[in-house]
PDB file of C-alpha atoms in Angstrom:
ATOM      1  CA  UNK A   1      27.954 -33.937  37.389  1.00 52.00           C
ATOM      2  CA  UNK A   2      25.288 -32.353  39.579  1.00 58.00           C
ATOM      3  CA  UNK A   3      26.733 -28.941  38.794  1.00 59.00           C
ATOM      4  CA  UNK A   4      26.273 -29.673  35.078  1.00 53.00           C
ATOM      5  CA  UNK A   5      22.685 -30.835  35.670  1.00 46.00           C
ATOM      6  CA  UNK A   6      21.915 -27.662  37.624  1.00 57.00           C
ATOM      7  CA  UNK A   7      23.376 -25.497  34.864  1.00 50.00           C
ATOM      8  CA  UNK A   8      21.306 -27.341  32.259  1.00 49.00           C
ATOM      9  CA  UNK A   9      18.172 -26.941  34.408  1.00 52.00           C
ATOM     10  CA  UNK A  10      18.778 -23.189  34.865  1.00 48.00           C
ATOM     11  CA  UNK A  11      19.362 -22.784  31.123  1.00 51.00           C
ATOM     12  CA  UNK A  12      16.172 -24.717  30.315  1.00 53.00           C
ATOM     13  CA  UNK A  13      14.164 -22.531  32.725  1.00 50.00           C
ATOM     14  CA  UNK A  14      15.606 -19.372  31.160  1.00 50.00           C
ATOM     15  CA  UNK A  15      14.684 -20.556  27.674  1.00 49.00           C
ATOM     16  CA  UNK A  16      11.149 -21.405  28.817  1.00 48.00           C
ATOM     17  CA  UNK A  17      10.811 -17.924  30.292  1.00 47.00           C
ATOM     18  CA  UNK A  18      11.825 -16.383  26.953  1.00 46.00           C
ATOM     19  CA  UNK A  19       9.409 -18.504  24.894  1.00 47.00           C
ATOM     20  CA  UNK A  20       6.320 -16.328  25.527  1.00 43.00           C
ATOM     21  CA  UNK A  21       8.295 -13.243  24.512  1.00 42.00           C
ATOM     22  CA  UNK A  22       9.262 -14.913  21.241  1.00 45.00           C
ATOM     23  CA  UNK A  23       5.663 -15.961  20.559  1.00 46.00           C
ATOM     24  CA  UNK A  24       4.300 -12.416  20.807  1.00 51.00           C
ATOM     25  CA  UNK A  25       6.048 -11.046  17.723  1.00 77.00           C
ATOM     26  CA  UNK A  26       2.901  -9.540  16.259  1.00 91.00           C
ATOM     27  CA  UNK A  27       0.900 -10.231  13.151  1.00 95.00           C
ATOM     28  CA  UNK A  28       1.434 -10.200   9.411  1.00 95.00           C
ATOM     29  CA  UNK A  29      -1.018  -9.914   6.540  1.00 96.00           C
ATOM     30  CA  UNK A  30      -0.986 -12.765   4.014  1.00 96.00           C
ATOM     31  CA  UNK A  31      -3.071 -13.413   0.868  1.00 97.00           C
ATOM     32  CA  UNK A  32      -5.731 -16.143   0.862  1.00 97.00           C
ATOM     33  CA  UNK A  33      -5.048 -16.883  -2.830  1.00 97.00           C
ATOM     34  CA  UNK A  34      -2.605 -15.796  -5.539  1.00 97.00           C
ATOM     35  CA  UNK A  35      -3.008 -12.072  -6.231  1.00 97.00           C
ATOM     36  CA  UNK A  36      -1.689 -10.732  -9.521  1.00 97.00           C
ATOM     37  CA  UNK A  37      -0.157  -7.307 -10.289  1.00 97.00           C
ATOM     38  CA  UNK A  38      -2.797  -4.626 -10.743  1.00 94.00           C
ATOM     39  CA  UNK A  39      -5.377  -6.329  -8.516  1.00 95.00           C
ATOM     40  CA  UNK A  40      -6.904  -4.267  -5.733  1.00 94.00           C
ATOM     41  CA  UNK A  41      -6.709  -5.856  -2.300  1.00 95.00           C
ATOM     42  CA  UNK A  42     -10.038  -6.275  -0.515  1.00 94.00           C
ATOM     43  CA  UNK A  43     -10.740  -7.641   2.955  1.00 92.00           C
ATOM     44  CA  UNK A  44     -11.759 -11.110   1.708  1.00 93.00           C
ATOM     45  CA  UNK A  45      -8.469 -11.648  -0.140  1.00 94.00           C
ATOM     46  CA  UNK A  46      -6.187 -11.237   2.886  1.00 96.00           C
ATOM     47  CA  UNK A  47      -6.029 -12.297   6.519  1.00 96.00           C
ATOM     48  CA  UNK A  48      -3.868 -11.609   9.543  1.00 96.00           C
ATOM     49  CA  UNK A  49      -1.684 -14.382  10.947  1.00 96.00           C
ATOM     50  CA  UNK A  50       0.589 -14.554  13.963  1.00 95.00           C
ATOM     51  CA  UNK A  51       4.291 -14.184  13.170  1.00 94.00           C
ATOM     52  CA  UNK A  52       6.198 -17.207  14.456  1.00 92.00           C
ATOM     53  CA  UNK A  53       9.498 -16.813  12.588  1.00 90.00           C
ATOM     54  CA  UNK A  54      11.922 -14.667  14.617  1.00 87.00           C
ATOM     55  CA  UNK A  55      14.142 -14.229  11.533  1.00 88.00           C
ATOM     56  CA  UNK A  56      11.401 -12.749   9.336  1.00 89.00           C
ATOM     57  CA  UNK A  57      12.681  -9.597   7.634  1.00 88.00           C
ATOM     58  CA  UNK A  58      10.825  -6.398   8.458  1.00 90.00           C
ATOM     59  CA  UNK A  59       8.917  -4.332   5.909  1.00 93.00           C
ATOM     60  CA  UNK A  60       5.780  -6.448   5.657  1.00 95.00           C
ATOM     61  CA  UNK A  61       2.174  -5.364   6.239  1.00 95.00           C
ATOM     62  CA  UNK A  62       1.083  -6.044   9.808  1.00 95.00           C
ATOM     63  CA  UNK A  63      -2.631  -5.174   9.815  1.00 95.00           C
ATOM     64  CA  UNK A  64      -5.348  -5.636   7.214  1.00 95.00           C
ATOM     65  CA  UNK A  65      -6.286  -1.942   7.232  1.00 94.00           C
ATOM     66  CA  UNK A  66      -2.821  -1.127   5.820  1.00 92.00           C
ATOM     67  CA  UNK A  67      -3.440  -3.112   2.617  1.00 95.00           C
ATOM     68  CA  UNK A  68      -7.178  -2.930   1.905  1.00 95.00           C
ATOM     69  CA  UNK A  69      -7.799  -0.596  -1.034  1.00 93.00           C
ATOM     70  CA  UNK A  70      -4.182  -0.791  -2.231  1.00 95.00           C
ATOM     71  CA  UNK A  71      -3.051  -2.303  -5.528  1.00 96.00           C
ATOM     72  CA  UNK A  72      -0.177  -4.760  -5.828  1.00 96.00           C
ATOM     73  CA  UNK A  73       2.675  -4.245  -8.267  1.00 96.00           C
ATOM     74  CA  UNK A  74       3.931  -7.837  -7.908  1.00 96.00           C
ATOM     75  CA  UNK A  75       2.413 -11.312  -7.723  1.00 97.00           C
ATOM     76  CA  UNK A  76       1.561 -12.208  -4.120  1.00 97.00           C
ATOM     77  CA  UNK A  77       1.489 -15.865  -3.130  1.00 97.00           C
ATOM     78  CA  UNK A  78      -0.927 -17.366  -0.593  1.00 97.00           C
ATOM     79  CA  UNK A  79       0.425 -17.612   2.938  1.00 94.00           C
ATOM     80  CA  UNK A  80       3.428 -15.342   2.237  1.00 95.00           C
ATOM     81  CA  UNK A  81       3.826 -11.958   3.887  1.00 95.00           C
ATOM     82  CA  UNK A  82       2.993  -8.879   1.829  1.00 96.00           C
ATOM     83  CA  UNK A  83       5.938  -6.457   1.517  1.00 96.00           C
ATOM     84  CA  UNK A  84       4.740  -2.873   1.939  1.00 95.00           C
ATOM     85  CA  UNK A  85       6.984  -1.783  -0.939  1.00 95.00           C
ATOM     86  CA  UNK A  86       4.942  -3.715  -3.523  1.00 96.00           C
ATOM     87  CA  UNK A  87       1.717  -1.844  -2.735  1.00 96.00           C
ATOM     88  CA  UNK A  88       0.524   1.436  -4.208  1.00 95.00           C
ATOM     89  CA  UNK A  89      -2.632   3.518  -4.031  1.00 93.00           C
ATOM     90  CA  UNK A  90      -5.284   2.769  -6.637  1.00 92.00           C
ATOM     91  CA  UNK A  91      -5.271   5.076  -9.655  1.00 94.00           C
ATOM     92  CA  UNK A  92      -7.830   7.886  -9.369  1.00 94.00           C
ATOM     93  CA  UNK A  93      -7.187   8.900 -12.996  1.00 96.00           C
ATOM     94  CA  UNK A  94      -5.870   6.745 -15.812  1.00 95.00           C
ATOM     95  CA  UNK A  95      -3.765   7.737 -18.777  1.00 96.00           C
ATOM     96  CA  UNK A  96      -5.877   8.473 -21.837  1.00 94.00           C
ATOM     97  CA  UNK A  97      -9.212   8.758 -20.002  1.00 96.00           C
ATOM     98  CA  UNK A  98     -11.183  12.009 -19.962  1.00 97.00           C
ATOM     99  CA  UNK A  99     -10.984  13.953 -16.700  1.00 97.00           C
ATOM    100  CA  UNK A 100     -12.393  17.219 -15.443  1.00 97.00           C
ATOM    101  CA  UNK A 101      -9.832  20.014 -15.086  1.00 97.00           C
ATOM    102  CA  UNK A 102     -10.602  22.614 -12.429  1.00 96.00           C
ATOM    103  CA  UNK A 103      -8.898  25.953 -11.906  1.00 94.00           C
ATOM    104  CA  UNK A 104     -10.130  28.013  -8.956  1.00 89.00           C
ATOM    105  CA  UNK A 105      -8.669  31.293  -7.820  1.00 87.00           C
ATOM    106  CA  UNK A 106      -9.821  34.733  -6.761  1.00 85.00           C
ATOM    107  CA  UNK A 107     -13.500  33.794  -6.789  1.00 88.00           C
ATOM    108  CA  UNK A 108     -13.251  32.465 -10.346  1.00 92.00           C
ATOM    109  CA  UNK A 109     -13.695  28.789 -11.244  1.00 93.00           C
ATOM    110  CA  UNK A 110     -12.870  27.489 -14.718  1.00 94.00           C
ATOM    111  CA  UNK A 111     -13.527  23.896 -15.768  1.00 96.00           C
ATOM    112  CA  UNK A 112     -12.486  22.029 -18.884  1.00 96.00           C
ATOM    113  CA  UNK A 113     -11.877  18.484 -20.038  1.00 97.00           C
ATOM    114  CA  UNK A 114      -8.451  16.958 -20.353  1.00 97.00           C
ATOM    115  CA  UNK A 115      -6.569  13.746 -20.940  1.00 98.00           C
ATOM    116  CA  UNK A 116      -3.955  12.644 -18.370  1.00 98.00           C
ATOM    117  CA  UNK A 117      -0.562  11.817 -19.867  1.00 98.00           C
ATOM    118  CA  UNK A 118       0.080   9.274 -17.098  1.00 96.00           C
ATOM    119  CA  UNK A 119      -1.809   7.433 -14.365  1.00 96.00           C
ATOM    120  CA  UNK A 120      -2.227   9.209 -11.052  1.00 96.00           C
ATOM    121  CA  UNK A 121      -3.349   8.408  -7.513  1.00 95.00           C
ATOM    122  CA  UNK A 122      -5.006  10.954  -5.236  1.00 94.00           C
ATOM    123  CA  UNK A 123      -2.476  13.674  -4.411  1.00 95.00           C
ATOM    124  CA  UNK A 124      -0.156  12.947  -7.346  1.00 96.00           C
ATOM    125  CA  UNK A 125       1.060  15.883  -9.438  1.00 96.00           C
ATOM    126  CA  UNK A 126       0.525  14.932 -13.103  1.00 97.00           C
ATOM    127  CA  UNK A 127       0.466  16.480 -16.566  1.00 96.00           C
ATOM    128  CA  UNK A 128      -2.793  16.687 -18.510  1.00 97.00           C
ATOM    129  CA  UNK A 129      -3.514  17.737 -22.102  1.00 98.00           C
ATOM    130  CA  UNK A 130      -6.473  20.120 -22.482  1.00 97.00           C
ATOM    131  CA  UNK A 131      -8.770  18.464 -25.047  1.00 96.00           C
ATOM    132  CA  UNK A 132      -9.954  21.731 -26.617  1.00 95.00           C
ATOM    133  CA  UNK A 133      -6.674  23.649 -26.855  1.00 96.00           C
ATOM    134  CA  UNK A 134      -4.083  20.854 -26.849  1.00 96.00           C
ATOM    135  CA  UNK A 135      -2.071  22.716 -24.199  1.00 96.00           C
ATOM    136  CA  UNK A 136      -0.285  20.518 -21.645  1.00 96.00           C
ATOM    137  CA  UNK A 137      -0.831  21.678 -18.064  1.00 95.00           C
ATOM    138  CA  UNK A 138       0.020  20.307 -14.623  1.00 95.00           C
ATOM    139  CA  UNK A 139      -2.236  19.671 -11.684  1.00 96.00           C
ATOM    140  CA  UNK A 140      -2.988  17.626  -8.609  1.00 97.00           C
ATOM    141  CA  UNK A 141      -5.268  14.586  -8.710  1.00 97.00           C
ATOM    142  CA  UNK A 142      -8.256  15.036  -6.392  1.00 96.00           C
ATOM    143  CA  UNK A 143     -10.255  12.294  -4.673  1.00 93.00           C
ATOM    144  CA  UNK A 144     -13.263  12.824  -6.970  1.00 95.00           C
ATOM    145  CA  UNK A 145     -11.141  11.979 -10.044  1.00 94.00           C
ATOM    146  CA  UNK A 146     -10.731  15.562 -11.211  1.00 96.00           C
ATOM    147  CA  UNK A 147      -7.437  17.411 -11.600  1.00 97.00           C
ATOM    148  CA  UNK A 148      -6.975  20.738  -9.829  1.00 97.00           C
ATOM    149  CA  UNK A 149      -4.834  22.869 -12.098  1.00 94.00           C
ATOM    150  CA  UNK A 150      -1.984  24.803 -10.565  1.00 77.00           C
ATOM    151  CA  UNK A 151      -1.664  28.469 -11.484  1.00 73.00           C
ATOM    152  CA  UNK A 152       1.397  29.077 -13.615  1.00 61.00           C
TER     153      UNK A 152
END
């Protein structure tokens, strides 16, 4: 009987020693309120919480800086972790809006106006229709909202 009590005591001590390791699992970012698809995440809409569930699946945002400025593609519920896969960069150009097309090469810069045929975030390679000529060209979305045209 005393052997069984000792074994139980040793097991209890081992579990207590592991408890702090389980508690330090990191943080997760959760919404403060329901966030709908297409909404941009700002600092006031999300907060970091300590992860206490050891069975929580990976793939969620861990720090606020990872989600601020992103747009959700799915409804996010308050207090639930935010899967990284449901976030995208905000659109720098939107389909149908007028954008500035820029071609630069060999000391020559040509600008024109165009209409994107699809939405695009900074760095995306998209197709744009030149408003004046109707020609469809491809280019890269720049951070100022213009499209740098690739030479063909």
